[in-house]
XYZ file of C-alpha atoms in Angstrom:
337
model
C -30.516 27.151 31.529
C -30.432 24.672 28.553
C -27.110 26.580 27.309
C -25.470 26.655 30.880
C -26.214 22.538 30.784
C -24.511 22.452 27.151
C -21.675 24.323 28.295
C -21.030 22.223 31.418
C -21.861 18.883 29.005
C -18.887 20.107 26.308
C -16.481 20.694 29.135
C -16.657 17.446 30.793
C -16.622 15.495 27.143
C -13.243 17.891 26.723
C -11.671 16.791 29.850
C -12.898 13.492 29.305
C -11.143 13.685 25.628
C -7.929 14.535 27.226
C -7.899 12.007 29.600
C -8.714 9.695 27.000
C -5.843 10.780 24.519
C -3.267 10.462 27.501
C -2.191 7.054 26.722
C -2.499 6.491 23.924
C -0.050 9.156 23.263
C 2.430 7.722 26.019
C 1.939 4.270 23.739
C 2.755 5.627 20.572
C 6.029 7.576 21.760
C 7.091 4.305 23.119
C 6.631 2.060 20.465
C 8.175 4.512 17.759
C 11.669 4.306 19.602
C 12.404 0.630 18.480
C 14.422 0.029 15.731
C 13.329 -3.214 14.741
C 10.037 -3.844 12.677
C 6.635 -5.108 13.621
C 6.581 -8.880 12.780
C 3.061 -10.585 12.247
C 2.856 -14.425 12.880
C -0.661 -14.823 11.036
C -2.493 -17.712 13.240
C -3.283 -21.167 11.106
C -6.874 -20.649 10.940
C -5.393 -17.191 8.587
C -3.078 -18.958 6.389
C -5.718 -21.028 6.124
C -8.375 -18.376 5.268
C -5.945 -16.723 3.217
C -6.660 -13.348 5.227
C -5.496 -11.699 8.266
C -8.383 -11.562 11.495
C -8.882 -7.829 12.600
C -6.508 -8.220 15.478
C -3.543 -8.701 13.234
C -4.710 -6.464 10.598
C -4.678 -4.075 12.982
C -1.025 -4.393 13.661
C -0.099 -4.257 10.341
C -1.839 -0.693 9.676
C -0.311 0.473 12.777
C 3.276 -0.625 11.617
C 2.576 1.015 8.338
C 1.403 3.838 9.688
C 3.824 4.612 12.494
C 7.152 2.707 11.090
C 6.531 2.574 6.836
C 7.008 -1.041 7.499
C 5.875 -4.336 8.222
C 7.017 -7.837 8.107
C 4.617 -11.278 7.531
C 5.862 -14.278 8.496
C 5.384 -17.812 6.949
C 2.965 -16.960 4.198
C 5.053 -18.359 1.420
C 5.788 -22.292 0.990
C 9.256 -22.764 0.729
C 9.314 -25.096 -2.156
C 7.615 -22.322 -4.552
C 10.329 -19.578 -3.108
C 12.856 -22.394 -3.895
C 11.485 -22.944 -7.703
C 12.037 -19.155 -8.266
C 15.327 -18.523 -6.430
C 17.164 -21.424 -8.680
C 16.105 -19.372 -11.755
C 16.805 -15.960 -10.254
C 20.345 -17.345 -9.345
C 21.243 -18.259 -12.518
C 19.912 -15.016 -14.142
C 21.811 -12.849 -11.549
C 25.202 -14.328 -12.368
C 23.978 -13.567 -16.226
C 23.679 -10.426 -15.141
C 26.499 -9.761 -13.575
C 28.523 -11.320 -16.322
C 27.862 -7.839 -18.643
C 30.541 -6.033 -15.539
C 29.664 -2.181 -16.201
C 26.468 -2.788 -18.697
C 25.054 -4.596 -15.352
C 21.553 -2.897 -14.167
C 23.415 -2.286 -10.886
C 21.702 0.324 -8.068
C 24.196 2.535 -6.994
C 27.524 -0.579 -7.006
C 27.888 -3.264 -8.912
C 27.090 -5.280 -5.433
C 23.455 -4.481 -6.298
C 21.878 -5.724 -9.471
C 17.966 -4.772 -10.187
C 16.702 -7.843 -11.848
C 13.079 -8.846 -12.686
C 11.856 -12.018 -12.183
C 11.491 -14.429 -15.116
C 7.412 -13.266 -16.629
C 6.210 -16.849 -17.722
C 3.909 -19.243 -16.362
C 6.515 -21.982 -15.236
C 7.813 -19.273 -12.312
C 4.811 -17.759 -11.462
C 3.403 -18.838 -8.135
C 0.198 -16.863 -6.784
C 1.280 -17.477 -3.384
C 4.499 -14.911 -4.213
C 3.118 -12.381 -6.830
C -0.112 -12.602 -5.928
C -0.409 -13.110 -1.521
C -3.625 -12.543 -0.449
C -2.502 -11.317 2.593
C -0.173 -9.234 0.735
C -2.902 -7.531 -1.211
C -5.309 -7.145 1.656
C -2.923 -5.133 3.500
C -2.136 -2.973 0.792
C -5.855 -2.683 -0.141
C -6.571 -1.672 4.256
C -3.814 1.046 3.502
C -4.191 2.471 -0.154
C -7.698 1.764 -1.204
C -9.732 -0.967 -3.270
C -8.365 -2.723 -5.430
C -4.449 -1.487 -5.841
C -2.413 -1.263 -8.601
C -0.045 -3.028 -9.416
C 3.087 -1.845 -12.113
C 6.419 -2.429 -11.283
C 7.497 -5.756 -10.685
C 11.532 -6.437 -10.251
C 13.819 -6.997 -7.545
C 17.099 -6.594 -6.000
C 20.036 -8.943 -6.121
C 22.964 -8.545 -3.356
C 25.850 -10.323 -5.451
C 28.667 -11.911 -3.202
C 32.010 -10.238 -3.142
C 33.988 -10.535 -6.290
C 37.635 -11.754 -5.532
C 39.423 -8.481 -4.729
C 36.620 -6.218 -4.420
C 36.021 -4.776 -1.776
C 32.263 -5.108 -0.604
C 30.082 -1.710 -0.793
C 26.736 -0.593 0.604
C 24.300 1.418 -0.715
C 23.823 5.070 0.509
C 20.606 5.543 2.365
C 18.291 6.694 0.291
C 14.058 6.430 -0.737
C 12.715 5.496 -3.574
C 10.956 8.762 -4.078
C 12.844 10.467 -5.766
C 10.024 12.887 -7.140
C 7.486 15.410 -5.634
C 4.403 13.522 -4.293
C 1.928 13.483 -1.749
C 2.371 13.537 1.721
C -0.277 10.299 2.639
C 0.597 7.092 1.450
C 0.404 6.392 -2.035
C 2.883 3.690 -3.150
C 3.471 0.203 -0.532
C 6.696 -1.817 -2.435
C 5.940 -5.654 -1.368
C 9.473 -7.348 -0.532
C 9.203 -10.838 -0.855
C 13.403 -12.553 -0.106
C 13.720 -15.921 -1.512
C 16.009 -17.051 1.121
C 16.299 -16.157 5.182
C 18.201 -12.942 5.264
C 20.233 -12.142 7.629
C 23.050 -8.580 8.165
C 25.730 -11.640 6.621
C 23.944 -11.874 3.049
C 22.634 -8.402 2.581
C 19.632 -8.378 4.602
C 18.206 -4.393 3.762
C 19.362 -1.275 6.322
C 15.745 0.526 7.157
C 15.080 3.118 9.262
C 11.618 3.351 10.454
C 9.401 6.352 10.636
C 11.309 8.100 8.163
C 8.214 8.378 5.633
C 6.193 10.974 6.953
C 6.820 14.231 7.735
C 9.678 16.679 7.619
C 11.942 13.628 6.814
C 9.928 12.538 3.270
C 10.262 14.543 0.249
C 12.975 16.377 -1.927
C 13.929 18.208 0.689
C 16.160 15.971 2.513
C 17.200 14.083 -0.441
C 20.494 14.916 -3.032
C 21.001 13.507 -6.977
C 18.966 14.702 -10.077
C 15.846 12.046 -10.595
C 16.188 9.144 -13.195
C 20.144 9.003 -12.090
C 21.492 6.410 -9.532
C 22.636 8.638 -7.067
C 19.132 10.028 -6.715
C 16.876 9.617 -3.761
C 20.473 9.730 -1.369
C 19.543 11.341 2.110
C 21.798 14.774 3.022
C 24.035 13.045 5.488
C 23.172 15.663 8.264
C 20.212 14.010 8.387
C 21.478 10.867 8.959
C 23.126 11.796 11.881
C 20.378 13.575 13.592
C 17.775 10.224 13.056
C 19.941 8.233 14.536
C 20.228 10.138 17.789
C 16.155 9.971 17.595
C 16.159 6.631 16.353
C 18.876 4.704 14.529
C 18.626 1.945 11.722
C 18.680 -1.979 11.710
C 19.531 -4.802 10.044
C 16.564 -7.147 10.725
C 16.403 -10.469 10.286
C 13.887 -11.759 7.855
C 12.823 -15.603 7.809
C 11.932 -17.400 4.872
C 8.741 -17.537 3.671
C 8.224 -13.878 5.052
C 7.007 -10.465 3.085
C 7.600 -7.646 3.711
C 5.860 -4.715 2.953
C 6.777 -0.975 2.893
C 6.088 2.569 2.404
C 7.778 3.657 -0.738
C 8.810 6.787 1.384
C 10.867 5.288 3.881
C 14.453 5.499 4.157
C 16.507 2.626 3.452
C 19.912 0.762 1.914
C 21.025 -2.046 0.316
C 23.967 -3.565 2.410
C 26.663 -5.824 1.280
C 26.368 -9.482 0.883
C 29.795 -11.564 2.791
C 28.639 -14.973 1.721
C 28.918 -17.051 -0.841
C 25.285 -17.424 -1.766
C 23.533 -14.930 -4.035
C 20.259 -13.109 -2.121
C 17.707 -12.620 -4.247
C 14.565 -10.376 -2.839
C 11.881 -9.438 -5.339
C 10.176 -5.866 -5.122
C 6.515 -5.397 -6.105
C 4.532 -2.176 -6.176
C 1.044 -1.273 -5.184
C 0.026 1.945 -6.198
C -2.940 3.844 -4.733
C -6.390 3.289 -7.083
C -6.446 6.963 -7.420
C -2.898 7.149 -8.257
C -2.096 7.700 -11.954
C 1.420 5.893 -12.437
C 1.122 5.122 -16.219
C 3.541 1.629 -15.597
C 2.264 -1.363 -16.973
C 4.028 -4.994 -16.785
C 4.866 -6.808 -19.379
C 3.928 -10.486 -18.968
C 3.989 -13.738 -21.238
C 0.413 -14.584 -22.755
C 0.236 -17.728 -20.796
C -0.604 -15.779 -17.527
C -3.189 -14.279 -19.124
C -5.820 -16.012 -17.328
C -4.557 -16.445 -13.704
C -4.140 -12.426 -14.233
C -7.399 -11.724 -15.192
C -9.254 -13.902 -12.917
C -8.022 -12.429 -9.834
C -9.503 -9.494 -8.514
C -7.772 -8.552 -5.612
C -5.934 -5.385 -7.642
C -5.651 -3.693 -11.000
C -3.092 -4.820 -13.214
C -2.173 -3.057 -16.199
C -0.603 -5.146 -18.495
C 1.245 -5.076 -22.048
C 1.208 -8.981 -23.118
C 3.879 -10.304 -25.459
C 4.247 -13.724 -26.693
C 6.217 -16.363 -23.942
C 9.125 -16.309 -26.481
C 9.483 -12.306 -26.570
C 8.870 -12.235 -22.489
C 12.219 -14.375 -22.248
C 13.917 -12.493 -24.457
C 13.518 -9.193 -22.591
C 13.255 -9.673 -19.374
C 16.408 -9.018 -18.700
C 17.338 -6.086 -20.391
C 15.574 -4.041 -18.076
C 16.930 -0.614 -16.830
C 18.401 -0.048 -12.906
C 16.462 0.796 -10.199
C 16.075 4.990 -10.374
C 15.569 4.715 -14.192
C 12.269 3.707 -13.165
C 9.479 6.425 -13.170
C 7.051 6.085 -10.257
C 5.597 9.239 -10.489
C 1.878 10.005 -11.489
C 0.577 11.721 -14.412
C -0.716 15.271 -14.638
C-alpha cells in the first residue's frame, strides 16, 4: 500500500513538473529571438544604495545568462566620464600618430589603448561601479578579479581611407571552460551610436556549440585570432542576427568574454573612446596583474568588492608606460596549469 501511494505521489509531482516547465520554456524561446540587449534602468533609491534590488538583479543574470550581455543605464556621472574622455582623446590621436607601430585590433580604425593609471583620472564610479562589481560577483563568484584594464578606440576616418570593420570574432581565443569564467565591463565615454562605432554583438553566441576553438580561425596571440568561420555567420543570423545598439552615456555594459562580437567603423568626426575591464572568476588562475601609479594605492586597497592584483610603479614610470602597451590578442587571458 505505502509504495502504491509513493508511486501515485511521484507521478502527479512529474506531471505537475511538466506542466510547470511549460512556460517557462515558451518564455525563454521568445525572449532569445531579439537582437537587441537587455537594458536595466536601476530605480533612484539603487543609484542611491549603490546596488541593484533583486528584481533588477534578476534581469541582469538572466541577460547574462541567456544573451552574454547586459547593459546599465545612468550609473556613471557625466562630468567624471567627461574628465577621462578629454585625456583618452588626446592619447588616442598620440597613438595613432606612430601609423603602423599603432596597437591597432585587427585595422588601424581600432586602437587598444589603456586608460591613463594615476590618481588625477581615476574615478571609482568608472573603474570601480558597485553595481558593476555586484553583477559580476552574482555571476562569477565572491570577490572577482580583476587584471586587464584597457580599452578600445574607434578612430574617425583618415582622409582617403576608406573606413573598415572588424571581423566578428571573441575574445577567447584559447581552450577554456564551458560556464562563465571571464565578464569584460564596457564602460563608453560618450553616447554611442551605429554612426561613431557603437560595437556589432550577437547575443547568445557564448554558450554552446557556438563558443570555443571550434568555430573560430587565426593562431592565438595574433590579430586575426578569435575570427568566427564565416559559415557560421551566416547560419546565426538566420537564427538570430546581430545589432548595433545604442548605448547612452553614463551606461556599462557588461559581457561574457565568450560572446561574439566586432568593432565597427566610426563616420564622425569625434573619437569614441570605450574602456574594457575584466573580471575573472575567483577560482580562475589568470596570472595578469595591473600596473598602477602608487598614489592609488589606498583607494585600491580599501575596497573590497574584488581582488586586484597589482604591480605598483612610481606615478612618473605609470605615465611613461602606459602607452606602450601591446594590441588587443597579444593579451593572454588564459589560466594557469
Amino acid at each position: 500500500m505505502a509504495a502504491m501511494t509513493l508511486s501515485k505521489a511521484l507521478s502527479r509531482s512529474k506531471s505537475q513538473l511538466l506542466t510547470r516547465t511549460v512556460p517557462i520554456r515558451c518564455m525563454s524561446t521568445s525572449t532569445s529571438t531579439s537582437t537587441l540587449p537587455i537594458t536595466i534602468k536601476p530605480t533612484t533609491k539603487e543609484l542611491s544604495a549603490g546596488f541593484l534590488g533583486e528584481r533588477n538583479l534578476e534581469k541582469a543574470m538572466r541577460g547574462l545568462h541567456e544573451d552574454g550581455l547586459v547593459v546599465v543605464s545612468d550609473v556613471i556621472p557625466h562630468d567624471h566620464l567627461d574628465h577621462l574622455n578629454n585625456k583618452m582623446v588626446q592619447d588616442a590621436r598620440t597613438l595613432q600618430a606612430k601609423g603602423k607601430d599603432m596597437p591597432y585590433n585587427y585595422n588601424v580604425g581600432n586602437i587598444q589603448q589603456d586608460p591613463p593609471p594615476v590618481k588625477e583620472h581615476f574615478e571609482s564610479s568608472i573603474f570601480l561601479n558597485p553595481i558593476a562589481n555586484q553583477i559580476t560577483t552574482g555571476m562569477l563568484g565572491p570577490r572577482p578579479k580583476w587584471t586587464f584594464c584597457s580599452g578600445n578606440s574607434a578612430m574617425p576616418p583618415e582622409a582617403g581611407a576608406q573606413p573598415q570593420r572588424q571581423p566578428v570574432h571573441a575574445d577567447s581565443d584559447f581552450a577554456h571552460p564551458s560556464h562563465p569564467f571571464a565578464l569584460v565591463v564596457n564602460v563608453p565615454l560618450i553616447r554611442f551610436t551605429p554612426e561613431n562605432g557603437s560595437t556589432e554583438t550577437w547575443l547568445g553566441t557564448h554558450t554552446g556549440d557556438l563558443s570555443g576553438l571550434q568555430v573560430q580561425q587565426g593562431a592565438k596571440g595574433t590579430r586575426a585570432s578569435g575570427r568566427i568561420c564565416e559559415d557560421l555567420l551566416e547560419q546565426r543570423r538566420q537564427v538570430r542576427g546581430p545589432s548595433q545598439p545604442v548605448i547612452e552615456k553614463g551606461s556599462i555594459v557588461i559581457r561574457d568574454l565568450r560572446l561574439w562580437h566586432a568593432g565597427m567603423p566610426n563616420m564622425t568626426d569625434e573619437v569614441r573612446v570605450m574602456l574594457a575591464m575584466i573580471h575573472f572568476a575567483p577560482w580562475y588562475r589568470n596570472p595578469m596583474k595591473l600596473e598602477l601609479s602608487e598614489d592609488l594605492m589606498h583607494k585600491i586597497r580599501s575596497q573590497n568588492d574584488l581582488q586586484i592584483p597589482v604591480d605598483w610603479v612610481s606615478r612618473d614610470e605609470a605615465l611613461k608606460r602606459y602607452l606602450n602597451r601591446g594590441f588587443g590578442n597579444s593579451y593572454d587571458f588564459g589560466q594557469a596549469e
